[in-house]
Amino acid sequence: MKILKQNFWMVSALLMLLGGCTKDLTKLNNDPKNPTNISYSALFTRGQQQLSNLLNTADYDFNPMNFFEQYWQETTYLNESQYDIFYRGIPDADWNTLYLNVLANLVRADSLAKIQVTDAGALANVHAQIDIMQVMAFYYLVTTYGDIPYSAAFNLVNNAFPKYDDAMTVYKDLLTRMSADIAALDDGSAGVGSADQIYGGDIDAWKKFASSLQLRMGITIADADDALAKTTVEAAAPNVFTSNADNANFAYLSSPPYVNPIYNFFILGARQGDFVACSTFITQLQSDNDPRLPLFFTTNSDTSANYTGGTPGDGVSYFGHAKPAPIIYTPDFRGVFIDYPETQFYLAEAAERGYSVGGTAASFYQNGVEGSIIEWGGDSASAKAYYNQSSVTYATAAGTWQQKIGTQAWIAFYNRAWDAWVDSRRLGYPVFPAPDKAKSTFPERFTYPVTETNVNSTNYSSAAAAIGGDNVTTKLFFVKN
Amino acid sequence: MRKCLSLLAVLLLSVGWVFAQQKTITGRVVDAQNQPIPFASVKIKSSRAGVAADAEGKFTIKAKPGDILVVSASATGAAPTEITVGSENTLTVMLQGSKNNLSEVVVTALGIARSRNRVAYAAQTISGSDVSDNRSFDIAQSLSGKVAGVQISQNNTLGGSTNVILRGYKSITGDNQALFVIDGVPVNNNNTNSVGQMSGGGGYDYGSPISDLNPDDVASITVLKSAAATALYGSRASNGVILVTTKKGSNGLNVSLNLGVRRSYIDMSTFPQYQHEYGAGYGPYYDDGTGFAPYFYGYTGKQGLGPLVPTTEDASFGAAFDPNKMVYQWDALDPTSPYYQTERPWVAAKNGPITFFNKPVSTSQSILITNSNAQGSYKFGFTRDDENGILPNSNQVKNILTLAATYNVLKNLTIGGEANYYDIPATGRYETGYSPDRAPNPMNNFRQWWEMNVDVQELKQAYERTHANTTWNWADPYNGGKPIYWDNLYFSRYQNYESDDRKRLIGNVNAKWDPTDWLSFTGRVSLDQYHWIQENRANIGSVEVSGYSKFLDDFYERNVDLMANFHKNLGTSFNLNALVGANLRHSEDQTTSSQTNGGLALPGVWALSNSAATPAAPAEYDGIREVNGVYGSASLSYNELLTLEGTLRRDISSTLPKGHNAYYYPSVAAGFVFSKLLQNANWLSYGKLSANYAEVGADAPIYSVYDTYSILTPYSGSPVGSLLTTKNNADLKPERTRSKEINLELAFLQNRLGLTASYYSTKTVDDILPVTVSAATGYSSEFQNAGSMTNKGLELVVNGTPVKTRDFQWDITVNWSANRNKVVQLFKDASGQEAKDLQLAGFPFGQTMNAPLGQAFGQLRGSDFIYTNGKPTIDPNTGMYEVTSDVNENIGSIQPKWIGGIRNSLRVNDFSLSFLIDIKQGGSIFSLDQDFGQYDGLYPITAGLNANGKAKRSDVANGGGVILPGVTPDGKANTIYIQDNAAGAAYGFGAAPDKNFVYDAGFIKLREAILGYSLPHKLLAGTRSIKGVQLSLIGRNLWIIHKNLPMADPESGTSFGNISGFQSGVYPSTRDFSFNVKVNF
């Protein structure tokens, strides 16, 4: 005790210091810089923007379809031009973007909207708009990989390793959802409003947009399930886009970060030197004096004023070849989800298949061809002149309707190679020459991500077996040619 | 609070010193063999005032004649000795002990010094001179090869980071870094390197904050490897502790001055070798109607249409050099060049890549003044290192100020304080990894993408003419000068450089109170605080969009420690050492990063306000961690023969959810000095067996409990946000590591030969990690207590003194350790499905580093050969390798088979020579440099003559081409010639799988050699003031005696952190020669 008395101030100091440990430390788990709650619309915009970026990027880490479809050719790093999608891990990159960056945000936006949107009418519209974006994302998953996790997806708490569902079953459910969404859209109520960067929330525009997507989804399965395709297409046809003014374009801005992904990749990422035009596409454009040639490409850098395309799969020089035109890498260049010319080609095909879509194949085809030229900045006179060539005019152009429509849709799908890839697999046209040193025959799908093989192994194996093998050459459910 | 503490420290330190008028006695405490006994206590019996001897047994005390000094070294078990002060001013005190009472004292957890007899776990100590004599600027690097079980990896960059792993990786995604504790105060060693940089992408290696420590101020380093040894430190010590004891003022006035100068030379065995036969081009592709196919373009220069070097092609598969062929080169497109629009002979560059590098001279100066007497002690020091790098415009400066003092306020109360201030600015750190972006890594050019016709000195002249980005890699000769991929390297180094500056204060105030001679209390408040600014630049005219970015990191950590220490002999046979204590730890890290948007408005103005478009809001992070711990330990020793020890700590951590945030760390240890029972066995000087078991816990990373969203830049006014891809977990529990250890220590022949062997086994369970889940869940990973990993290993240290005479002594120390790691559990979901792999890193080109279930941590994966009879299969149709279709094949492992070091020290009279051989055996590394460099035609393998004596690059039809080593599917040796006339035709990526570029990462290096000379004392006797002068000639990384990786140092590559096994654009290593003068006054 004497010791304590003598050293009273020391003991007091010790006790004071110990006094610091009484507070509740668990509060420090709250991150002061990131919110635990957010508005559904913030996630909706994110999901929409991420989907647009993925569909419109030229980055070879995500988009090898520019080379599958032989629009472009890589100058020196030839993996993707030679059908190698593994080198840069593309199957993982696209899968992750769709599930994590697009769908996860949209799924959460949907559940938050149920809490945050109190008006029933508005909620119905919001739900439909979110769901349309989701259906679109799933469309790309199912037409790219085949069977995918769907019914068991987005349920981490109970299911970290979700099973895969049959692709056609998923597809039919997506069609059901799309019909319901179109029916739910009601011009009398509000919707996502300005969170929508396509139409600024215009519900009528969304109806046309959704119907056009429905048309695409219907025609995609025409070979696989003609009856379902017919009802879907016929339901959609009266309500689809009627001009380029209706196009579903994502409105990129003129300064970063929300700039067109090609600007991001080419200019901010300084990668434009990796790409030139492909000879396959240049030959096609030149053979019919296509007015889109100078709109799509610039001439070689040499003094020749030629448009030289690179041979598929071969290394080619940058300045000795035609290059993508600067329009596609301007910061605010449109990001297209679906456009008018595309719908016209679908309708032309529907007419050929005998579906009742209110017009002839030739007229829809002509709308598509001319619409595309106008969309790219051509004038209607040159569009007409181009169409009137016998090699283009529907009646006289060479080949079957699949070849005619396939070829013109392919040209119109320039800079939208993912959609072109769905179409050309299905129609079998155009027929692409095998690239030099091709790693496989024409890619029919992406293989499943490496992560899935490592992590979701059992379900992965079942899915791989169910679709006929996890190979790039396995034809998917909608391809019957 | 932090202001208060800083102020308090300053106040304490400014207390004036009042010294009593007594005589000063200096002395030395030794054992019966005249070996110094460190840290003995010397007290004046009447007043109980006292001092402690230093590590060499030296002490200084003020006393009056007639005072009785009580000298004791309880740690050694020797009996205290009393000496009466007479007229002498110097004293040698001998403490008697048995032969087993080795004088070695081990500093254990919380800085408690104990005799080796009473330590029941592995603890290896090295002296301060072991880390300072080599004049390395980084003490962590100096540990390499010197301590068993410590794996050091260093990056060959200016001020780059050092990875310090003790006994293997224990946590799959956790930090795994050993904790550095300086004089009882844990110091921050957080790293700010980006994830991309650590996985081999572009970025800077900003170094490890531990490199701030001044090697000249280190008295000793003790490495505590087992959990039982470190359990008292709590969770942050779960990866082992490196205890650094700094020099103390304990010996009267002592001034030591160091002056050193260093020059570095590139070790050419780590620099690429090139072919010099072919220049720019990817191959003979370019038949585009100009008439100059296949390698050149037509160009309208002064002479009309002539051949132009394909400047866009950053490869060397172009035309064969021919001095008679006149071509337009890159400089023909530069209007300021004397060769503008002028043809030049087509020849290999006269000044190749090696001429880009400097042979830098670096200097170091330090002064350390210490003093002590009965009233207290002080230490004052200043250090300045100027380190220059091998790259142009690269420099790091270290300024370190040290002030420390103790004062004996009362006879039983000592207060002390210490402040170390660091200012460490750097300019032009080296960009690492694969980084064809801002300030590109020049090694990406020199190892991967380069034209052998480009003269580096001409690039330098071009830059110096205009300071513009005049490049060899023009995108387009017709439409204005702009690089396609690569800037002029000099433009990069001088216009697109980074800079950073870390200003740091580490200090503490402490008090020690000894109310009785068997009880003491220690209290300490310590802080470690720094402000770090990092700036990056890209000027207008760069390949990449121009920009400026700024990263601010404010780190602060405060520790409050209280400890009561009880130490008493119980009767004549037992000794009890017990302690209880508490630790309150608060750390906070705030970062802000911001950058310009869409380019710079004006060139060379490095300000956020110079942004072309409105910059996005800065990204902020504010992470706080608090851990409150209480602990106790008791160690009971019987006759220095048997020691039993138990410790227990309880921590409450802020990073775990309520209910799971408190956890215990128990440990038990037993030691048995069996040589005590073998007193008649003269051959055995010492023998001890010890064993221990401990269980330690660790908390979670900050913010892994509650889910949040991230806020992104609004879209035209609409808010944008996103889910995070990692799901947090409100049910996390602490992770635990259980470890067992057995140690055997033997010494023979009067300690001339010693052996220490340790076997350990650790198992981490409930490892907190973001487990990979299917992305179809909407998340890529989820925090779980899921992983489990084991490490088992053996460590051996043998030391001997083969020769020991008055004039000549030879000491040798060999250490060897092997660790085996296994991932035993990853993640099973509720349905019982189990993840088979956790990807730890994705390298830039598809290769990955993984923790696969059932295998060792750090498996490298990529594409592999398809094998026939164990040999690569060749496709008989193409002559090319058959390659697996996926990139998920095991192609190597980062885990070495064993590591070791051999150190020899020879002393002849006043000369000393020591050298260290550092060995790593096994482990793999994937070299993107070989992959791309071979693809690109830079390396000799791609050129020269084939077996037929024809140029490999000529057509197969004309006898050219090459045969790839391998067998056709029928098992016969491959005999098919293939073309070697274009990038990837026969070599490098595209031609061979990833596995082809996996190399053995082992090495044998002559790490250090030090030749020292101490001026003889009689020479200095006349000067009175100079006590010693030591001259040394030091070589570091002198010679890579053996390695299997061509053209690079297997140690180079990825930096700090768990990721390694990948090389891209690695820097050559340097041989460093230093001359140092050390003067003691």
PDB file of N, CA, C and O in Angstrom, chain B residues 725-740:
ATOM      1  N   THR B 725     -18.289  -6.210 -56.089  1.00  0.00           N
ATOM      2  CA  THR B 725     -18.302  -7.595 -56.564  1.00  0.00           C
ATOM      3  C   THR B 725     -17.899  -8.588 -55.475  1.00  0.00           C
ATOM      4  O   THR B 725     -18.002  -9.780 -55.672  1.00  0.00           O
ATOM      5  N   THR B 726     -17.444  -8.065 -54.342  1.00  0.00           N
ATOM      6  CA  THR B 726     -17.179  -8.969 -53.219  1.00  0.00           C
ATOM      7  C   THR B 726     -18.270  -8.789 -52.184  1.00  0.00           C
ATOM      8  O   THR B 726     -18.537  -7.684 -51.736  1.00  0.00           O
ATOM      9  N   LYS B 727     -18.893  -9.912 -51.832  1.00  0.00           N
ATOM     10  CA  LYS B 727     -19.946  -9.877 -50.817  1.00  0.00           C
ATOM     11  C   LYS B 727     -19.273  -9.933 -49.458  1.00  0.00           C
ATOM     12  O   LYS B 727     -18.407 -10.779 -49.210  1.00  0.00           O
ATOM     13  N   ASN B 728     -19.663  -9.030 -48.578  1.00  0.00           N
ATOM     14  CA  ASN B 728     -19.126  -9.074 -47.225  1.00  0.00           C
ATOM     15  C   ASN B 728     -19.910 -10.059 -46.382  1.00  0.00           C
ATOM     16  O   ASN B 728     -20.866 -10.665 -46.845  1.00  0.00           O
ATOM     17  N   ASN B 729     -19.490 -10.197 -45.146  1.00  0.00           N
ATOM     18  CA  ASN B 729     -20.077 -11.265 -44.344  1.00  0.00           C
ATOM     19  C   ASN B 729     -20.183 -10.799 -42.896  1.00  0.00           C
ATOM     20  O   ASN B 729     -19.174 -10.528 -42.248  1.00  0.00           O
ATOM     21  N   ALA B 730     -21.417 -10.717 -42.418  1.00  0.00           N
ATOM     22  CA  ALA B 730     -21.641 -10.237 -41.058  1.00  0.00           C
ATOM     23  C   ALA B 730     -21.457 -11.344 -40.024  1.00  0.00           C
ATOM     24  O   ALA B 730     -21.669 -11.132 -38.835  1.00  0.00           O
ATOM     25  N   ASP B 731     -21.097 -12.538 -40.487  1.00  0.00           N
ATOM     26  CA  ASP B 731     -20.900 -13.648 -39.545  1.00  0.00           C
ATOM     27  C   ASP B 731     -19.444 -14.101 -39.478  1.00  0.00           C
ATOM     28  O   ASP B 731     -19.171 -15.233 -39.098  1.00  0.00           O
ATOM     29  N   LEU B 732     -18.541 -13.241 -39.874  1.00  0.00           N
ATOM     30  CA  LEU B 732     -17.136 -13.665 -39.855  1.00  0.00           C
ATOM     31  C   LEU B 732     -16.665 -13.957 -38.435  1.00  0.00           C
ATOM     32  O   LEU B 732     -17.072 -13.306 -37.479  1.00  0.00           O
ATOM     33  N   LYS B 733     -15.802 -14.932 -38.351  1.00  0.00           N
ATOM     34  CA  LYS B 733     -15.149 -15.265 -37.086  1.00  0.00           C
ATOM     35  C   LYS B 733     -13.656 -14.989 -37.273  1.00  0.00           C
ATOM     36  O   LYS B 733     -13.172 -14.902 -38.395  1.00  0.00           O
ATOM     37  N   PRO B 734     -12.918 -14.928 -36.186  1.00  0.00           N
ATOM     38  CA  PRO B 734     -11.469 -14.776 -36.354  1.00  0.00           C
ATOM     39  C   PRO B 734     -10.858 -15.994 -37.037  1.00  0.00           C
ATOM     40  O   PRO B 734     -11.359 -17.112 -36.874  1.00  0.00           O
ATOM     41  N   GLU B 735      -9.841 -15.779 -37.813  1.00  0.00           N
ATOM     42  CA  GLU B 735      -9.149 -16.937 -38.361  1.00  0.00           C
ATOM     43  C   GLU B 735      -8.105 -17.400 -37.351  1.00  0.00           C
ATOM     44  O   GLU B 735      -7.669 -16.639 -36.486  1.00  0.00           O
ATOM     45  N   ARG B 736      -7.724 -18.670 -37.439  1.00  0.00           N
ATOM     46  CA  ARG B 736      -6.827 -19.207 -36.433  1.00  0.00           C
ATOM     47  C   ARG B 736      -5.695 -19.986 -37.088  1.00  0.00           C
ATOM     48  O   ARG B 736      -5.887 -20.656 -38.083  1.00  0.00           O
ATOM     49  N   THR B 737      -4.545 -19.860 -36.472  1.00  0.00           N
ATOM     50  CA  THR B 737      -3.422 -20.678 -36.905  1.00  0.00           C
ATOM     51  C   THR B 737      -2.921 -21.458 -35.697  1.00  0.00           C
ATOM     52  O   THR B 737      -2.656 -20.879 -34.643  1.00  0.00           O
ATOM     53  N   ARG B 738      -2.867 -22.767 -35.875  1.00  0.00           N
ATOM     54  CA  ARG B 738      -2.336 -23.615 -34.805  1.00  0.00           C
ATOM     55  C   ARG B 738      -0.935 -24.019 -35.198  1.00  0.00           C
ATOM     56  O   ARG B 738      -0.706 -24.461 -36.324  1.00  0.00           O
ATOM     57  N   SER B 739      -0.019 -23.865 -34.287  1.00  0.00           N
ATOM     58  CA  SER B 739       1.326 -24.238 -34.678  1.00  0.00           C
ATOM     59  C   SER B 739       2.052 -24.998 -33.587  1.00  0.00           C
ATOM     60  O   SER B 739       1.843 -24.769 -32.398  1.00  0.00           O
ATOM     61  N   LYS B 740       2.840 -25.924 -34.041  1.00  0.00           N
ATOM     62  CA  LYS B 740       3.647 -26.771 -33.169  1.00  0.00           C
ATOM     63  C   LYS B 740       5.084 -26.619 -33.601  1.00  0.00           C
ATOM     64  O   LYS B 740       5.367 -26.438 -34.791  1.00  0.00           O
TER      65      LYS B 740
END
